[in-house]
Amino acid sequence: MKQITRRTILATAPAAIALTGLPVRAEKQYDPGVTDSEIKVGNTAPYSGPASNYSTIWKCEAAYFKMINAQGGINGRQINFISYDDAYSPPKTVEMTRKLVEQDQVFVIAGGAGTPTNTAIWKYMNQHEVPQLFVATGATKWDDPKGHPWTIGFQPNYQSEGRIYATYILQNKPDGKIGVLYQNDDFGKDYLKGVKDGLGAKAASMIKVEATYETTDPTVDSQVVNIKAAGCDVFINTAINKFAAQAIRKAAEIEWRPLHILSGIGNSLAGTLKPAGLEASKGLVTDFFLKDPTDPQWKDDAGYKWWLGFMNEWYPEGDKNDALNVFGPTAAATIAQVLKACGDELTRANVMKQAANLHELSLPMLLPGITISTGPTDFAPIKQVQLARFDGERWQLFGSVISSALPA
Amino acid sequence: MTMQEHEAVALDTAAVPSEAAIARPLGLWLDRRRLLIGAAVIAGLMAPLVVANFTIFQLTMVMIYGLAILGLNLLTGFNGQFSLGHSAFYGIGAYTAAILMSGSAELSYYWTLPCAGAVCFVVGILLGLPALRLQGLYLALATFALAVALPQLLKSHVLEGLTGGVQGIVIDKPDPPLGLPINADQWLYYFTLAVLLVMFAAAAGLVRSRTGRAIMAIRDHPIAASAMGINTARYKTLTFGVSALYTGVAGALGAIVVQFVAPDSFSFLLSVNFLVGLIVGGIGSIPGSLFGGVFVLFVPNIAEKVSTGLSGAVYGIILLLLIFLMPSGAAGFVRRTAAWLARLRHTSTRGGA
Amino acid sequence: MEQLLQQVVAGLATGAIYATMALAVVMVYQAIDHLNFAQGELATFSTFLAWQMIEWGWSYWAAFAMTVAISFVIGIAIDRVLFRPVRNAPILSQLVAFIALFSILNSSDGEIWNFTIKTFPTPFGTKPLFGSGLISTHQAGMVAVTLVMLALLYLFFRGSRLGLAMRAAAANPEAARLVGIRVGWMIALGWGLSTAIGAVAGMLIAPIVFLDPNMMLGVLLYGFAGAVLGGLSSPGGAVFGGFAVGIIENLAGTFIPFVGQELKLTVALIVIVAVLMVRPAGIFGQVAVSRV
């Protein structure tokens, strides 16, 4: 709902003057939430409720922005990162987002968590033309520049990861009998769909068991037993850390050694493999786009050293074993980059333009060879992953960086 | 509930209906109450014209939660049947509205309310029948089963075509009817307010009627009630239905205002929220339900302001303080204060009597 | 057939978890006549305490004993400080106090110990029992400990004066007072016992499900279901109910076609409700007959 305000007149002024041929200095252009000294970035996140274990991501992002502010801010402006708790509940997300946009008058909303929560505000953000930047979920729907030009995704989407697993299975075990363990919600079903799409015509014959679990389930032991009992020799384990670890351990307990593929959601060395047992985790295959901070192979890596310094100085209470604390600063850095690229033209339209204009942005904790790129028809910033195999001590990356872009 | 528990509930809630029933002719107290209600309604009408859109949205949600809690109140507060399942009725109402509005039916939003109410009424009756055999915590488990079942059913691939599965359903925001110079938020507020007033008035009427007295008698002394000829089974089942209807209508309104429904929004944690709102507002108090709605919406926000990481702990502490200070809820607190004030007035004017 | 056996055994294994929790639930119910929603969170908190002690270098059994002792004291303290003031409030208000306690504990656990899952050691080892691959030594140990606790409680309540006094205080507080029983302290004792049992339950469960702040939510719900199924007035019934819930859930998930997997909790609960239709006080519960 665009209104003719003084601002829009000022915005068109330079163009008008330019038409007259006179040289003109670039005017500062501000949309709500921006002043000469401040940019307000809004965010909703699950600090309480069923998804509260992810809350460290946004605490980490807040620490990152504090660091940026201490270093002089972005183009001289301090970032005011306002983050509210939505308890992973879509009605609450709507309420808090409206508060951010209408009451706190933030410039953009960035890095919101979860698919149902972001879906709830999807229409609102696009109707009010407020950027919904780099949503922290891997659902495929965010890559929709035509239908929702104000929303842009971030991480490799789950369906494409599923396809990559399917491709790997077709290459390495084309006669395999597959059992899939997935969480009974949007991301779990996305993984399953990706696997099925990737297997194509062979999906029906290869997938023997599709086992679900809820986060309130105490264990997934019975699901694992079922999958083994069905004679499966390939196990796609897309569960989150706790249940992935239980599944790995149970498989070892019942002496079942399938081709065991772990999803990107649950593959942390300290968060999943150590509790499950390093010996039991030998041979696991997974995909990464970020460096696992608990993996000793990055000990001397420059990017890791930067991250360690960042954590020690700005977020010392954060768990350095938690891969979520790698995701946080990576997302925050992307947001910061976009804001920086806007220069003094801090309008929401320009933010989306810059967000759709990232060229091979390289960040410290992205895997070597993986960069962030977007374009006017490409709203999937991170589209690459690399496979890795666990050798009992660390994740060994193998193969080359794979594109996770979905076919057009 | 055991006899002692019944007594405890009864002693606390007996006050409200009997005060109104013993209508003192030209009683100052009764008039004062009507005046307060009138003032509140006027304030409610003026509010959207002076506050920002976002606050209007919040106030609308408060009314919706208040209506949902009133539904629970009718069952638990007035009829003594413990329910942990009202998140299911809220969810069924919400999905009914969402499916009717977005599917091939493309129903207008106002028609979805009676539909949601009807569907929930039927479900409530169906649940009320087996509930007759269960008491207290056993009933709690049965209703809890319903609350747990609903998100799973909504997500299951059996119903996915209808419910949209885990992705949920997005709804368009209704526009104000042609010609009115208010925006969509304000319109939804007034719409909700109208529904609220009608349904609250109906509930008040129900409570004051013979049926209401029968319902409360069943709560206080079920054996005596049936000895007096009240058809316990019929009233209990009926109350289940009506209670579900109220919460279902609230759910439908909620879906329209939030414009989105997803299965995990309606988990049993929502039931716990309703229960907390009910108790904090005051069991057996109709206006207390609205206070419960205020609590459910605003207190988590307040808790978060105090501490983001420990918001749950702060919420718990606020809850404990409220229970210590107002063991019978806000309504009970207001009643006690009013009674205390009335006693003061009487001792000063009465003199010898 | 083999799959049936496998699922039954797996169900017994998970059922052991629920049974332990159900026992704690019924314990507190017997003492104070209502359900403690915060039981699971208290158990989680106790387990975190034990974990912290082990991290600081204590031996398993030292940490175990200390945790049980501390939990006992915490239980009594919570009763005296939190619940005595609201004892005369309507029952539903007391329910809110439980919910508040739940919220405080859950939030604090997350803040103090964060959400990364932690392993918790077991004194029973984790080899498959008798080499079978169906149930591990730890799970067998857990079942054994639960049954031992059950036996001890049975002896305590039936055979000791204190146990008798506690039962009297719960069944008829006024009459108990009249014969000189300090009802207030009996209730506090009941709290202490149930928190201690919860701590044991937590420490037994954590090795299987991993320790994190949300460890017990699902377990408590299943434990509650098991306790209700077995009958809230019967500790033995509660343990039976816990096992039954585990088995029912596993069988439902495996053998009911088409919907079994996604709806197995629902199905389990429906089965329980159906049982309650037939026996409204639970399978082993006693229907309370009260004089009118």
mmCIF file of C-alpha atoms in Angstrom, chain A residues 49-50 52-55 59 182 184 189 210-219 221-223 225-226 229-230 241-243 245-246 249-250 253-255 270-272 274-276 317 319 321-322, chain C residues 3 6-7 10 14 17-18 106 111 114-119 126-128 131-136 139 206-210 212 214-219 221-222 249-250 253-254 261-262 264-265:
data_model
loop_
_atom_site.group_PDB
_atom_site.id
_atom_site.type_symbol
_atom_site.label_atom_id
_atom_site.label_comp_id
_atom_site.label_asym_id
_atom_site.label_seq_id
_atom_site.Cartn_x
_atom_site.Cartn_y
_atom_site.Cartn_z
ATOM 1 C CA GLY A 49 8.519 -23.723 23.508
ATOM 2 C CA PRO A 50 9.178 -26.903 21.532
ATOM 3 C CA SER A 52 13.792 -23.644 22.041
ATOM 4 C CA ASN A 53 16.897 -25.739 21.502
ATOM 5 C CA TYR A 54 17.504 -23.711 18.333
ATOM 6 C CA SER A 55 17.380 -20.422 20.194
ATOM 7 C CA LYS A 59 21.542 -15.283 20.452
ATOM 8 C CA TYR A 182 11.805 -38.640 9.305
ATOM 9 C CA ASN A 184 6.487 -35.884 11.238
ATOM 10 C CA LYS A 189 8.255 -34.556 4.796
ATOM 11 C CA GLU A 210 8.832 -44.818 5.858
ATOM 12 C CA ALA A 211 9.036 -44.387 9.615
ATOM 13 C CA THR A 212 8.063 -41.189 11.395
ATOM 14 C CA TYR A 213 8.560 -39.881 14.876
ATOM 15 C CA GLU A 214 7.275 -36.936 16.892
ATOM 16 C CA THR A 215 9.484 -34.745 19.034
ATOM 17 C CA THR A 216 7.545 -35.920 22.066
ATOM 18 C CA ASP A 217 8.502 -39.537 21.418
ATOM 19 C CA PRO A 218 11.027 -40.699 23.984
ATOM 20 C CA THR A 219 12.936 -42.947 21.587
ATOM 21 C CA ASP A 221 14.248 -47.515 18.861
ATOM 22 C CA SER A 222 11.123 -49.264 17.675
ATOM 23 C CA GLN A 223 11.257 -47.502 14.302
ATOM 24 C CA VAL A 225 13.921 -52.193 14.739
ATOM 25 C CA ASN A 226 11.102 -52.071 12.210
ATOM 26 C CA ALA A 229 13.142 -56.171 10.262
ATOM 27 C CA ALA A 230 11.917 -55.167 6.808
ATOM 28 C CA ASN A 241 20.407 -34.683 16.802
ATOM 29 C CA LYS A 242 18.763 -36.479 19.697
ATOM 30 C CA PHE A 243 16.855 -39.001 17.633
ATOM 31 C CA ALA A 245 21.955 -40.335 17.843
ATOM 32 C CA GLN A 246 19.458 -42.797 19.271
ATOM 33 C CA ARG A 249 23.227 -46.281 18.612
ATOM 34 C CA LYS A 250 20.285 -48.638 18.265
ATOM 35 C CA GLU A 253 23.129 -52.381 19.270
ATOM 36 C CA ILE A 254 21.070 -54.648 17.063
ATOM 37 C CA GLU A 255 24.108 -55.211 14.878
ATOM 38 C CA ALA A 270 29.850 -33.545 19.185
ATOM 39 C CA GLY A 271 26.106 -33.144 19.085
ATOM 40 C CA THR A 272 25.163 -36.442 17.473
ATOM 41 C CA LYS A 274 29.798 -38.552 20.176
ATOM 42 C CA PRO A 275 26.654 -39.386 22.159
ATOM 43 C CA ALA A 276 25.827 -42.147 19.709
ATOM 44 C CA GLU A 317 28.424 -18.607 26.989
ATOM 45 C CA ASP A 319 28.393 -23.955 23.253
ATOM 46 C CA ASN A 321 30.244 -27.846 20.142
ATOM 47 C CA ASP A 322 26.965 -26.679 18.703
ATOM 48 C CA GLN C 3 8.347 -59.317 14.167
ATOM 49 C CA GLN C 6 10.494 -58.207 18.433
ATOM 50 C CA GLN C 7 8.012 -55.403 18.761
ATOM 51 C CA ALA C 10 10.958 -53.445 22.139
ATOM 52 C CA THR C 14 10.340 -48.527 26.117
ATOM 53 C CA ILE C 17 10.735 -46.113 30.836
ATOM 54 C CA TYR C 18 7.065 -45.303 31.079
ATOM 55 C CA ASN C 106 12.158 -26.369 32.036
ATOM 56 C CA GLU C 111 19.536 -21.802 30.452
ATOM 57 C CA ASN C 114 21.965 -25.642 27.272
ATOM 58 C CA PHE C 115 20.318 -27.871 24.713
ATOM 59 C CA THR C 116 23.127 -30.019 23.397
ATOM 60 C CA ILE C 117 22.264 -33.604 24.188
ATOM 61 C CA LYS C 118 24.410 -35.241 26.829
ATOM 62 C CA THR C 119 25.198 -38.833 27.504
ATOM 63 C CA THR C 126 24.964 -51.501 27.225
ATOM 64 C CA LYS C 127 25.652 -54.896 25.779
ATOM 65 C CA PRO C 128 22.756 -56.782 24.297
ATOM 66 C CA GLY C 131 23.517 -61.583 23.125
ATOM 67 C CA SER C 132 20.020 -61.279 21.742
ATOM 68 C CA GLY C 133 19.872 -57.935 20.103
ATOM 69 C CA LEU C 134 16.395 -57.202 21.321
ATOM 70 C CA ILE C 135 17.004 -55.711 24.708
ATOM 71 C CA SER C 136 20.176 -54.368 26.236
ATOM 72 C CA GLN C 139 17.125 -51.862 29.771
ATOM 73 C CA ALA C 206 18.689 -40.687 30.485
ATOM 74 C CA PRO C 207 21.164 -43.309 29.246
ATOM 75 C CA ILE C 208 18.588 -44.464 26.724
ATOM 76 C CA VAL C 209 17.087 -41.214 25.484
ATOM 77 C CA PHE C 210 20.013 -38.835 26.148
ATOM 78 C CA ASP C 212 18.434 -32.659 27.450
ATOM 79 C CA ASN C 214 13.030 -31.600 27.033
ATOM 80 C CA MET C 215 13.849 -35.195 27.848
ATOM 81 C CA MET C 216 10.891 -35.939 30.035
ATOM 82 C CA LEU C 217 7.938 -34.245 28.412
ATOM 83 C CA GLY C 218 6.976 -37.165 26.229
ATOM 84 C CA VAL C 219 7.892 -39.639 28.928
ATOM 85 C CA LEU C 221 2.699 -38.038 29.121
ATOM 86 C CA TYR C 222 3.177 -41.723 28.427
ATOM 87 C CA GLU C 249 2.165 -48.215 21.018
ATOM 88 C CA ASN C 250 4.737 -50.367 19.302
ATOM 89 C CA GLY C 253 2.835 -48.488 14.967
ATOM 90 C CA THR C 254 3.849 -51.705 13.312
ATOM 91 C CA GLN C 261 3.043 -44.979 12.039
ATOM 92 C CA GLU C 262 1.762 -41.450 12.007
ATOM 93 C CA LYS C 264 0.492 -44.445 16.922
ATOM 94 C CA LEU C 265 0.224 -42.238 19.974
#
